[in-house]
CSV table of N, CA, C and O in Angstrom, one decimal:
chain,number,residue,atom,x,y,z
A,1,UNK,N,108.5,16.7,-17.2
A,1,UNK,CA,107.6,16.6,-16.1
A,1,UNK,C,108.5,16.8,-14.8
A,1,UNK,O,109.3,15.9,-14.6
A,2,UNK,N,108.2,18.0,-13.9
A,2,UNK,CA,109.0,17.9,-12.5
A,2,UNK,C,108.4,16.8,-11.7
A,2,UNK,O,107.4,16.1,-11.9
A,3,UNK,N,109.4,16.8,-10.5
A,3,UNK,CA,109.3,15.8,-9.7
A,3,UNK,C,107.9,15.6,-9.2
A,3,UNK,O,107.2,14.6,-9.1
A,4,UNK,N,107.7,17.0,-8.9
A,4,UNK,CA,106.2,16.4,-7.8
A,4,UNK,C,104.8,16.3,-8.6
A,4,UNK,O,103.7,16.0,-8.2
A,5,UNK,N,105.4,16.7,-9.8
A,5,UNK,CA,103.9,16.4,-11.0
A,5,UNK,C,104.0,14.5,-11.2
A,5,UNK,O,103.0,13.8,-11.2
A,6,UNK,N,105.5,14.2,-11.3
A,6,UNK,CA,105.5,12.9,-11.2
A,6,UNK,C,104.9,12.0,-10.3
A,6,UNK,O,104.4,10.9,-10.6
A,7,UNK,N,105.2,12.7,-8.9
A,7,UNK,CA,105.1,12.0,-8.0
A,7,UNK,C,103.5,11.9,-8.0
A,7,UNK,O,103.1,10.8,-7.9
A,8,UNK,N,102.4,12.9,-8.0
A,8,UNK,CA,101.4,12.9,-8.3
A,8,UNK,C,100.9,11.7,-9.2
A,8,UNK,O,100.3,10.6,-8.9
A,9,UNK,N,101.5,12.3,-10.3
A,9,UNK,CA,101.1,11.1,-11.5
A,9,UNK,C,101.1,9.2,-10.9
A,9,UNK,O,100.2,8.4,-11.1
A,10,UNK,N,102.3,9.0,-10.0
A,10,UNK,CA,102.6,7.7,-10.1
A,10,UNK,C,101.5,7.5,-8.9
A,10,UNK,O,101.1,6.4,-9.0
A,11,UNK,N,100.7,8.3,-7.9
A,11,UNK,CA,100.1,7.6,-6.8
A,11,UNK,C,98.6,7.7,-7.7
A,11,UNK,O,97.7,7.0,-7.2
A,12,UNK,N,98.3,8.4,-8.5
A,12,UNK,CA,96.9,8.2,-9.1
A,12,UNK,C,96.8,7.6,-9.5
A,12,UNK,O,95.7,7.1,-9.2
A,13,UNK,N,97.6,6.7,-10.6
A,13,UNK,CA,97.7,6.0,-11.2
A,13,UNK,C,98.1,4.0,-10.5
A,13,UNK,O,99.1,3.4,-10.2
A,14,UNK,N,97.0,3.8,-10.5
A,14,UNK,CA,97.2,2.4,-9.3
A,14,UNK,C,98.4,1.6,-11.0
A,14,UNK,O,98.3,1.6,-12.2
A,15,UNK,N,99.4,1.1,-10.1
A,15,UNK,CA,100.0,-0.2,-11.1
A,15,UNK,C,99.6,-1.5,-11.1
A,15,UNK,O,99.2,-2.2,-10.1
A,16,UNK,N,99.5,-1.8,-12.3
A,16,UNK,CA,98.4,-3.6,-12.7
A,16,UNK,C,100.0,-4.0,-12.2
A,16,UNK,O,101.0,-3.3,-12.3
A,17,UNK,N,99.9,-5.6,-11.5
A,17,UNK,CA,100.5,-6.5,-11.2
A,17,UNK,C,100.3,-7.5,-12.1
A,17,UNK,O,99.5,-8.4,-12.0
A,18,UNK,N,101.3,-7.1,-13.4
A,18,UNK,CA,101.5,-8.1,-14.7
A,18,UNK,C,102.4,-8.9,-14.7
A,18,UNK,O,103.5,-8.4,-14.5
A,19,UNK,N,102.4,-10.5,-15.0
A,19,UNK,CA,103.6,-11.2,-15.2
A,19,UNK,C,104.7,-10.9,-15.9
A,19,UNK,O,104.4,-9.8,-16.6
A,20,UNK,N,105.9,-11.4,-16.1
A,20,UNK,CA,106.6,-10.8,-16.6
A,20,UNK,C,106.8,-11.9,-18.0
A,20,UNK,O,106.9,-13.1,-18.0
A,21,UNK,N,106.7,-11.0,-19.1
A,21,UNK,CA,106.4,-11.9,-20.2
A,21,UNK,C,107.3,-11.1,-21.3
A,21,UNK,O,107.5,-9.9,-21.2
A,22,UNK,N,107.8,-11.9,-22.4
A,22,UNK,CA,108.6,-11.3,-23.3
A,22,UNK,C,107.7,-12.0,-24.8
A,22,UNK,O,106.9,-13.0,-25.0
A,23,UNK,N,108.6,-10.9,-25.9
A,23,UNK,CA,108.0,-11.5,-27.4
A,23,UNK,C,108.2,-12.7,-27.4
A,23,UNK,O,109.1,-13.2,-26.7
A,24,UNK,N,107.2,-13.4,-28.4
A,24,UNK,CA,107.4,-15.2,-28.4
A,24,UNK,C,106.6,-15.9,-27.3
A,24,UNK,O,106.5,-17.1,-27.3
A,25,UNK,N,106.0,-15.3,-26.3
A,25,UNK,CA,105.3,-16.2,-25.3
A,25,UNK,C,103.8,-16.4,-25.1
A,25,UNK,O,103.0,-15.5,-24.9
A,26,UNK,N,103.6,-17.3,-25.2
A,26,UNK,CA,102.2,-17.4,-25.1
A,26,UNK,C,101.1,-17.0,-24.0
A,26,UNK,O,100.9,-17.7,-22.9
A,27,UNK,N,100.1,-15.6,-24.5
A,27,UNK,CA,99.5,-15.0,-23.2
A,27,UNK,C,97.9,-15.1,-23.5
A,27,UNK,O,97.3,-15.4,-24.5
A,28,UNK,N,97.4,-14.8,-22.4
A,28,UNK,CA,96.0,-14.7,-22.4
A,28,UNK,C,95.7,-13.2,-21.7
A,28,UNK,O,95.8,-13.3,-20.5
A,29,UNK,N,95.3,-11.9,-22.3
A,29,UNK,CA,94.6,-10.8,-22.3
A,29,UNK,C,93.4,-11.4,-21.9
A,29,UNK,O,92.9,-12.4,-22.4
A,30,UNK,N,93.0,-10.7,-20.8
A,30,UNK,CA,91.5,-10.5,-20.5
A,30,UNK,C,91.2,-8.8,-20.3
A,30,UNK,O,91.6,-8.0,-19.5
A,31,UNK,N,90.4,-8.5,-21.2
A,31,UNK,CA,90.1,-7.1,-20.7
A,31,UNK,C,88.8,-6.6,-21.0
A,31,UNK,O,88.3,-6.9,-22.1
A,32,UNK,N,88.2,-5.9,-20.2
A,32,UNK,CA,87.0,-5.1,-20.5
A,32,UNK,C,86.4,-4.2,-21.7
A,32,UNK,O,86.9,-3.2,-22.2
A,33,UNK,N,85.3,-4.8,-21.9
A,33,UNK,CA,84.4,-4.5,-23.3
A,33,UNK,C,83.0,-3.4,-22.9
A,33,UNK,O,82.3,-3.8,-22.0
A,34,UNK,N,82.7,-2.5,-23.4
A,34,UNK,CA,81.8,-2.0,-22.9
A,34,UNK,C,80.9,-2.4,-23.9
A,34,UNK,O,81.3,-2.2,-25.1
A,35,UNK,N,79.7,-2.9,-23.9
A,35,UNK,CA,78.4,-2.7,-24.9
A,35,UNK,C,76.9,-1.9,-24.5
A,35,UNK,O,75.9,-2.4,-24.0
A,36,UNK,N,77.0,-0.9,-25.0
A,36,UNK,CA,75.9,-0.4,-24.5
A,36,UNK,C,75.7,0.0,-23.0
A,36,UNK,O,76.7,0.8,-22.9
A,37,UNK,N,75.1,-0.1,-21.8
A,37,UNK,CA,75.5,-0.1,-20.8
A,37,UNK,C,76.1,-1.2,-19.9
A,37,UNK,O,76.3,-1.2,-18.7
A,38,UNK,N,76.3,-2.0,-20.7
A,38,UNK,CA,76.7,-3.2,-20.1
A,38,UNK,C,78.8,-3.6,-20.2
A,38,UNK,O,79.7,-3.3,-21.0
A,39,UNK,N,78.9,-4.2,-19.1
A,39,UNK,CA,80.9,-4.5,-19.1
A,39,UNK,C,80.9,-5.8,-19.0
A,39,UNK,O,80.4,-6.3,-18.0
A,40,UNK,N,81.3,-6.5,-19.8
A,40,UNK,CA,81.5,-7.9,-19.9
A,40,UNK,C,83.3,-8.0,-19.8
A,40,UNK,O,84.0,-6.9,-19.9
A,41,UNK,N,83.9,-9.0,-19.7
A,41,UNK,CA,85.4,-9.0,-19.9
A,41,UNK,C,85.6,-10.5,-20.9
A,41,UNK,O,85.3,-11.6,-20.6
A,42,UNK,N,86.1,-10.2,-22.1
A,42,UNK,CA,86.9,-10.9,-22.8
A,42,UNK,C,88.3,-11.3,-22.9
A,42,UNK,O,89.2,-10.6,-22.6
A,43,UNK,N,88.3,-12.4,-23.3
A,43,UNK,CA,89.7,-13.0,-23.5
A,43,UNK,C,90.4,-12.9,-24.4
A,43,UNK,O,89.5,-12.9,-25.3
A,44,UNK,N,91.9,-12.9,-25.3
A,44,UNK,CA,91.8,-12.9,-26.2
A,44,UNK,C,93.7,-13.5,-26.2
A,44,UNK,O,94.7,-12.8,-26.2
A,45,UNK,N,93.6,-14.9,-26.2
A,45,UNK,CA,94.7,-15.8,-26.2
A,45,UNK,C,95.8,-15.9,-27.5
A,45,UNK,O,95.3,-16.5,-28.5
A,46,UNK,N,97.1,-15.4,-27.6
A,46,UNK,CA,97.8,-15.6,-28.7
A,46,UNK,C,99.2,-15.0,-28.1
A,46,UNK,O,99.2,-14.5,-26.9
A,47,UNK,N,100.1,-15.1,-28.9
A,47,UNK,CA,101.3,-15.0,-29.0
A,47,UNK,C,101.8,-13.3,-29.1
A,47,UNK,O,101.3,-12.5,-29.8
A,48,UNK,N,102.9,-13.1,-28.0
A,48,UNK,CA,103.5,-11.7,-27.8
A,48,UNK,C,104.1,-11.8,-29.4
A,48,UNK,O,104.6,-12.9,-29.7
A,49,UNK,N,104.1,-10.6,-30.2
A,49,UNK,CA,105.1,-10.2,-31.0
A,49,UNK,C,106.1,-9.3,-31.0
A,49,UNK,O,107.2,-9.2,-31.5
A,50,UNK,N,104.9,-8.5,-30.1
A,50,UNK,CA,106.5,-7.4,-29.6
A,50,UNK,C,106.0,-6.4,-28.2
A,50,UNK,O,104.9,-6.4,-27.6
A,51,UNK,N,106.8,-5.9,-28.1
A,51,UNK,CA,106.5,-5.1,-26.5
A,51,UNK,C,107.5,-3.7,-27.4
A,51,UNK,O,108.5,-3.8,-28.2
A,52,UNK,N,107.1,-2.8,-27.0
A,52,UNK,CA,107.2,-1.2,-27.5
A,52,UNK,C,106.7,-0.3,-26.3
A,52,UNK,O,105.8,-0.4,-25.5
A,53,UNK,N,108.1,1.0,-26.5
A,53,UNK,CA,107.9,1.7,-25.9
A,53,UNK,C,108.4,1.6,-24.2
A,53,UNK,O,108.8,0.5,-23.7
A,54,UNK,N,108.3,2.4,-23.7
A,54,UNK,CA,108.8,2.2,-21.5
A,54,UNK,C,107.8,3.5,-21.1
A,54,UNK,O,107.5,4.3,-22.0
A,55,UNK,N,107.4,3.5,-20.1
A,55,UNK,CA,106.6,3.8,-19.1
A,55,UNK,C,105.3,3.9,-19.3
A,55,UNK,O,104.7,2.8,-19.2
A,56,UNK,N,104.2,5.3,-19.7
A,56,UNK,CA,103.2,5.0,-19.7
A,56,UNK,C,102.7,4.8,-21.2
A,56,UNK,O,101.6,4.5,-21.5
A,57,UNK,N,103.4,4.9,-21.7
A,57,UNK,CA,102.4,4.7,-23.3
A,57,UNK,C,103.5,3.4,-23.8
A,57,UNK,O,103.9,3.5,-24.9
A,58,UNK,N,103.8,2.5,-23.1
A,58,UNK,CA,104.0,1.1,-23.5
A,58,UNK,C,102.6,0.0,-23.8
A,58,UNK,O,101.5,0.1,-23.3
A,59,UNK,N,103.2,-0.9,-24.8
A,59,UNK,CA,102.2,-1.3,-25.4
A,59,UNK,C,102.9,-2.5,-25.8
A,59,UNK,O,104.1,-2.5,-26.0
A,60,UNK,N,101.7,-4.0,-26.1
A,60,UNK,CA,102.9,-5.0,-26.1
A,60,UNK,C,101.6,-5.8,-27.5
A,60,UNK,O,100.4,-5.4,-27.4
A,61,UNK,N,101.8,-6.5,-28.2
A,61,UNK,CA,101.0,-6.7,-29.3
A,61,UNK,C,101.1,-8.7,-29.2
A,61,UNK,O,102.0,-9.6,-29.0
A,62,UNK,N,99.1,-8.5,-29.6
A,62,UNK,CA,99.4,-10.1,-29.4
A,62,UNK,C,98.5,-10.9,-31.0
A,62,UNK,O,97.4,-10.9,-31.5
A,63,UNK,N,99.4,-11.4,-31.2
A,63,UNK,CA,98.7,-12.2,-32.3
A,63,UNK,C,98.2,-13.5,-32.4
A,63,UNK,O,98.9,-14.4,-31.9
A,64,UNK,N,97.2,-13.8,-32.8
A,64,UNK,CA,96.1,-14.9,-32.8
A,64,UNK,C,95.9,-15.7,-34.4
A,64,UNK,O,96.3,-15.2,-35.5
A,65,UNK,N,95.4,-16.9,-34.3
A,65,UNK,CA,94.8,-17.3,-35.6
A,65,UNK,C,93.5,-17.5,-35.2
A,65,UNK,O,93.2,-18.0,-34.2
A,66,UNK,N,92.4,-17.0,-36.2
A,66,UNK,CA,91.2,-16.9,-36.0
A,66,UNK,C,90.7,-17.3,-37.2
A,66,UNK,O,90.9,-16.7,-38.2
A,67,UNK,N,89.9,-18.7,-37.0
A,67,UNK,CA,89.4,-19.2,-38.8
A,67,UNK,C,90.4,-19.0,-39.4
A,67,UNK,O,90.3,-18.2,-40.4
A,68,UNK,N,91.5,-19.4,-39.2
A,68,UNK,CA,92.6,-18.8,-40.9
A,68,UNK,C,93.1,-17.7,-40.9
A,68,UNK,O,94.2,-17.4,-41.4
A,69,UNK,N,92.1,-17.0,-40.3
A,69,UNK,CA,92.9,-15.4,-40.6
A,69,UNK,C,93.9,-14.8,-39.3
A,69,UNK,O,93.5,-14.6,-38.2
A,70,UNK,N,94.9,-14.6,-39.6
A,70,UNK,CA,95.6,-13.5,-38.5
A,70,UNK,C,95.1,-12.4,-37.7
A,70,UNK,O,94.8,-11.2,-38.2
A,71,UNK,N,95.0,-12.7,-36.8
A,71,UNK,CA,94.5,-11.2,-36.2
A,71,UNK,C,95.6,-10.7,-34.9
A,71,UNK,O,96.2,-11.5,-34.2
A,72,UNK,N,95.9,-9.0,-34.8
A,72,UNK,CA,96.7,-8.6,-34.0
A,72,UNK,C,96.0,-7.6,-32.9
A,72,UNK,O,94.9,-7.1,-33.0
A,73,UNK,N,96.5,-7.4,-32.2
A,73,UNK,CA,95.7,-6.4,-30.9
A,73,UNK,C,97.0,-5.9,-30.0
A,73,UNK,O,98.0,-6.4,-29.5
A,74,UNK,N,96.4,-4.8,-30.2
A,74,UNK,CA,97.8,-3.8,-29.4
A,74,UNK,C,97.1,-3.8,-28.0
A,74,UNK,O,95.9,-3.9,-27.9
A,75,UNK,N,97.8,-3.7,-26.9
A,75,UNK,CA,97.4,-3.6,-25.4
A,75,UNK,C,98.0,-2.5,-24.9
A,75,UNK,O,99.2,-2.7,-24.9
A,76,UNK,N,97.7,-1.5,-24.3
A,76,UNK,CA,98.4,-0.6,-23.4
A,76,UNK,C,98.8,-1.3,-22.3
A,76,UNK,O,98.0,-2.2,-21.8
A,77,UNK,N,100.0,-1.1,-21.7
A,77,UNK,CA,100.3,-1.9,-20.0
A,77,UNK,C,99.4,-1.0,-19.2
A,77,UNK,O,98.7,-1.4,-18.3
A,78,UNK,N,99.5,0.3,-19.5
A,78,UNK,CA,99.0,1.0,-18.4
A,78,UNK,C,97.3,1.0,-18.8
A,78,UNK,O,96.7,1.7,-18.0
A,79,UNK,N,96.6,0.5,-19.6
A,79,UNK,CA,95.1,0.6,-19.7
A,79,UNK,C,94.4,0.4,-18.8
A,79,UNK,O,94.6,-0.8,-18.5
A,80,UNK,N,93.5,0.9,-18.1
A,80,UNK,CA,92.1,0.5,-17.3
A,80,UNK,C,91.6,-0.8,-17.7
A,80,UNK,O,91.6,-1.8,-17.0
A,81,UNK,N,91.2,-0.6,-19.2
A,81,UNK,CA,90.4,-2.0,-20.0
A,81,UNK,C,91.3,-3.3,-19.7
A,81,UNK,O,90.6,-4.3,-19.6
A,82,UNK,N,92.4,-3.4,-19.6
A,82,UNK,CA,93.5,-4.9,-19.2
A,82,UNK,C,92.8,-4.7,-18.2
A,82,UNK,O,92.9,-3.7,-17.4
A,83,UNK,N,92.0,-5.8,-18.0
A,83,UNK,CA,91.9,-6.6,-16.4
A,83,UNK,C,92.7,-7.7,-16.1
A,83,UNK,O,92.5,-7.9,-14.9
A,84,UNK,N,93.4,-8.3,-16.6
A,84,UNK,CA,94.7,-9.5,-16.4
A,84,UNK,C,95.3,-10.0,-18.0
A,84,UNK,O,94.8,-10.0,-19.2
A,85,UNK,N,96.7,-10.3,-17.2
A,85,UNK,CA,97.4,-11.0,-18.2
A,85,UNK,C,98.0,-12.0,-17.9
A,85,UNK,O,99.0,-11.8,-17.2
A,86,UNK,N,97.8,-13.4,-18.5
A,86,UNK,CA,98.2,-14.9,-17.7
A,86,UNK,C,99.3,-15.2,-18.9
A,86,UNK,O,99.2,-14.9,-20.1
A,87,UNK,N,100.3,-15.9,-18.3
A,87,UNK,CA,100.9,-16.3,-19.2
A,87,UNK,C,100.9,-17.8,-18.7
A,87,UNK,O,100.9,-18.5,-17.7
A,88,UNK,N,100.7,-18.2,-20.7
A,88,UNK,CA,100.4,-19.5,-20.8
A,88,UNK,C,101.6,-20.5,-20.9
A,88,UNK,O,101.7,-21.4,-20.1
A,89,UNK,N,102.7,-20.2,-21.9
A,89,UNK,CA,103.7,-21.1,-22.2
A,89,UNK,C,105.1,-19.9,-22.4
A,89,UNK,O,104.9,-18.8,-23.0
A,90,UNK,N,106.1,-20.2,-22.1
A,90,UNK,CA,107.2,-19.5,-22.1
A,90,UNK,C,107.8,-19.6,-23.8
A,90,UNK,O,108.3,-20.7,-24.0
A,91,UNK,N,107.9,-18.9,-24.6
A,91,UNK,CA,108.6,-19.2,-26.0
A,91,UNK,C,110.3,-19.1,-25.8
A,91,UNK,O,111.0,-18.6,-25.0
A,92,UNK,N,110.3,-19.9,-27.0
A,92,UNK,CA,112.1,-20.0,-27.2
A,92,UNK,C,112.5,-18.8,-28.3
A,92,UNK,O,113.0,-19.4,-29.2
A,93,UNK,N,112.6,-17.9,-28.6
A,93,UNK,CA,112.6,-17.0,-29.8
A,93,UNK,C,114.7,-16.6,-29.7
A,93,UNK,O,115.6,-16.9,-29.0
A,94,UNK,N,114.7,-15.8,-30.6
A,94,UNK,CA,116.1,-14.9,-30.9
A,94,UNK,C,115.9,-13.5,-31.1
A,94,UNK,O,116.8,-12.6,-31.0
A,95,UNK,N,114.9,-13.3,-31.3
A,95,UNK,CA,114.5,-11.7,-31.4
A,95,UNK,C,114.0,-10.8,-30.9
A,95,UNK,O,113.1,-11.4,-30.5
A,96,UNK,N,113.9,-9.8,-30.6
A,96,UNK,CA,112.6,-8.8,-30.0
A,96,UNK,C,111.1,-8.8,-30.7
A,96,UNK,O,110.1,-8.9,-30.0
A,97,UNK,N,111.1,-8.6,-31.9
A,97,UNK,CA,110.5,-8.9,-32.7
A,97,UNK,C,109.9,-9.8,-33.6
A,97,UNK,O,110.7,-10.2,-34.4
A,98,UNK,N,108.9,-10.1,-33.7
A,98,UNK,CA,108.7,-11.4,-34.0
A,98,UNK,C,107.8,-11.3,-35.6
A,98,UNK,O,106.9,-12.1,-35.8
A,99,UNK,N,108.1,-10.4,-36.5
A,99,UNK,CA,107.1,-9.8,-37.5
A,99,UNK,C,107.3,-10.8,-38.8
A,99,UNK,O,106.7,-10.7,-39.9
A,100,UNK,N,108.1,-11.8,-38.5
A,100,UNK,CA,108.3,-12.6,-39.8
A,100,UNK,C,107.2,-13.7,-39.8
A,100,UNK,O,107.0,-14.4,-40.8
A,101,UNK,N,106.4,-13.8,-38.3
A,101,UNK,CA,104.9,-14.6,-38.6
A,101,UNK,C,103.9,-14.1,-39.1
A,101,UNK,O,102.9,-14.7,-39.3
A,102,UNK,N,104.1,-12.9,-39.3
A,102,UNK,CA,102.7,-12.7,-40.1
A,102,UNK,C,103.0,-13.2,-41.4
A,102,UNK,O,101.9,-13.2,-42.0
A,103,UNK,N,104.0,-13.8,-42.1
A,103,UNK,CA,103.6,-14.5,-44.0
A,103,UNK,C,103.7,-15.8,-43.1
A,103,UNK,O,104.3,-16.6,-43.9
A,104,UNK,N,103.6,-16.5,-42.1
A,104,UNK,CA,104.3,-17.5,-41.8
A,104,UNK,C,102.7,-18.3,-42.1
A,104,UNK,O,101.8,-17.6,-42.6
A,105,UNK,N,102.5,-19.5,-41.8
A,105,UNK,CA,101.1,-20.5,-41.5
A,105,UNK,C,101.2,-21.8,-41.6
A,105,UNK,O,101.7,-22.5,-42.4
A,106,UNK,N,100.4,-22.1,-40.3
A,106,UNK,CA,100.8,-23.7,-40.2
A,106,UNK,C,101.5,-24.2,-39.4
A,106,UNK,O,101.4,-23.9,-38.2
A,107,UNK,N,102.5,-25.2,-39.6
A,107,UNK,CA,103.9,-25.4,-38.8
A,107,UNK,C,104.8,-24.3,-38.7
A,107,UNK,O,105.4,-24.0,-37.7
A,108,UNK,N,104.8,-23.8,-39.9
A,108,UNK,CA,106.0,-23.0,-39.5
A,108,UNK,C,105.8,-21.4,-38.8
A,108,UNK,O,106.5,-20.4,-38.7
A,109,UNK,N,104.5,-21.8,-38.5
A,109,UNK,CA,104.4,-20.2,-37.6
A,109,UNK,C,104.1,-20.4,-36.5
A,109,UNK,O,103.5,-19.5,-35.8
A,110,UNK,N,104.5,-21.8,-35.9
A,110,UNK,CA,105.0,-22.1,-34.5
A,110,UNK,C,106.1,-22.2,-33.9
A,110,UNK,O,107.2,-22.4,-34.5
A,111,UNK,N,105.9,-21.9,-32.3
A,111,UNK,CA,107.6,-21.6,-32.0
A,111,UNK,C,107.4,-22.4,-30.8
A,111,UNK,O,106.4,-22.9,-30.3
A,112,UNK,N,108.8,-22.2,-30.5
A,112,UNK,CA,109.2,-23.7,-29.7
A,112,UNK,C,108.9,-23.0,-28.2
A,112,UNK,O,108.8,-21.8,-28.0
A,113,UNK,N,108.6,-24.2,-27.0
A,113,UNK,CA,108.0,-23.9,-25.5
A,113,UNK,C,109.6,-24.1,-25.3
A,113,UNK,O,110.4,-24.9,-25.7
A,114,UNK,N,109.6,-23.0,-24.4
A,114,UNK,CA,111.3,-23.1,-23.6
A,114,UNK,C,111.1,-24.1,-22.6
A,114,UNK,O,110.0,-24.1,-22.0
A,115,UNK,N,112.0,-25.0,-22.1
A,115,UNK,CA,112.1,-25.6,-21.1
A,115,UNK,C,112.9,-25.1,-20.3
A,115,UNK,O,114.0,-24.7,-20.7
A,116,UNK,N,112.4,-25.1,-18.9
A,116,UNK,CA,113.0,-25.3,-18.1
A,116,UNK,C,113.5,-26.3,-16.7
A,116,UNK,O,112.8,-27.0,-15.9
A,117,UNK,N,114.8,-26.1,-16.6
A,117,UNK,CA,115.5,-27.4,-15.8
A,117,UNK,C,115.2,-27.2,-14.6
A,117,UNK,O,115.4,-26.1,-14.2
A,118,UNK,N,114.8,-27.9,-14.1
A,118,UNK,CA,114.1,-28.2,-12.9
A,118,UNK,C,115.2,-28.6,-11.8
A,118,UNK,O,114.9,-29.0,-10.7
């Protein structure tokens, strides 16, 4: 892509003002659902497992427990549908990756809140 197709690109494109969040942290996704003619916005609270990809086709994955079952949801950063992303608790992790919770359940597919020193 040349410069000035870029430069195009970046002013149409408004940037979301996202917290800054890494795998392991506990977030809350809210984004837009369309039904029928109607836009409602949903939430959907759980843990980063991974962030993929840099610029526009980045995408950060959040996993949930729902009744027992695991559930995962990929997010575009740059999507229209993200209407916000809050971050709830800071995780303590070692990885980029966090794919060893999916056999995990229970205690041990909890991870620790990072503290910080005040």
């Amino acid at each position: 892509m040349n410069l000035a197709a870029k430069y195009v690109h970046e002013q149409l494109t408004p940037a979301k003002e996202l917290p800054k969040f890494k795998a392991g942290d506990n977030v809350t996704v809210n984004y837009k659902i369309v039904e029928g003619g109607k836009e409602r916005i949903q939430s959907f609270r759980g843990d980063v497992i991974k962030i993929q990809g840099h610029g526009a086709t980045s995408t950060f994955t959040v996993r949930k427990i729902s009744n027992g079952i695991g559930v995962e949801r990929a997010f575009p950063f740059s999507s229209p549908n993200v209407d916000s992303v809050e971050l709830n608790k800071s995780g303590k992790v070692r990885r980029a990756k966090l794919y060893f919770l999916r056999e995990r359940s229970g205690k041990s597919a909890r991870i620790k809140e990072k503290r910080f020193s005040q």
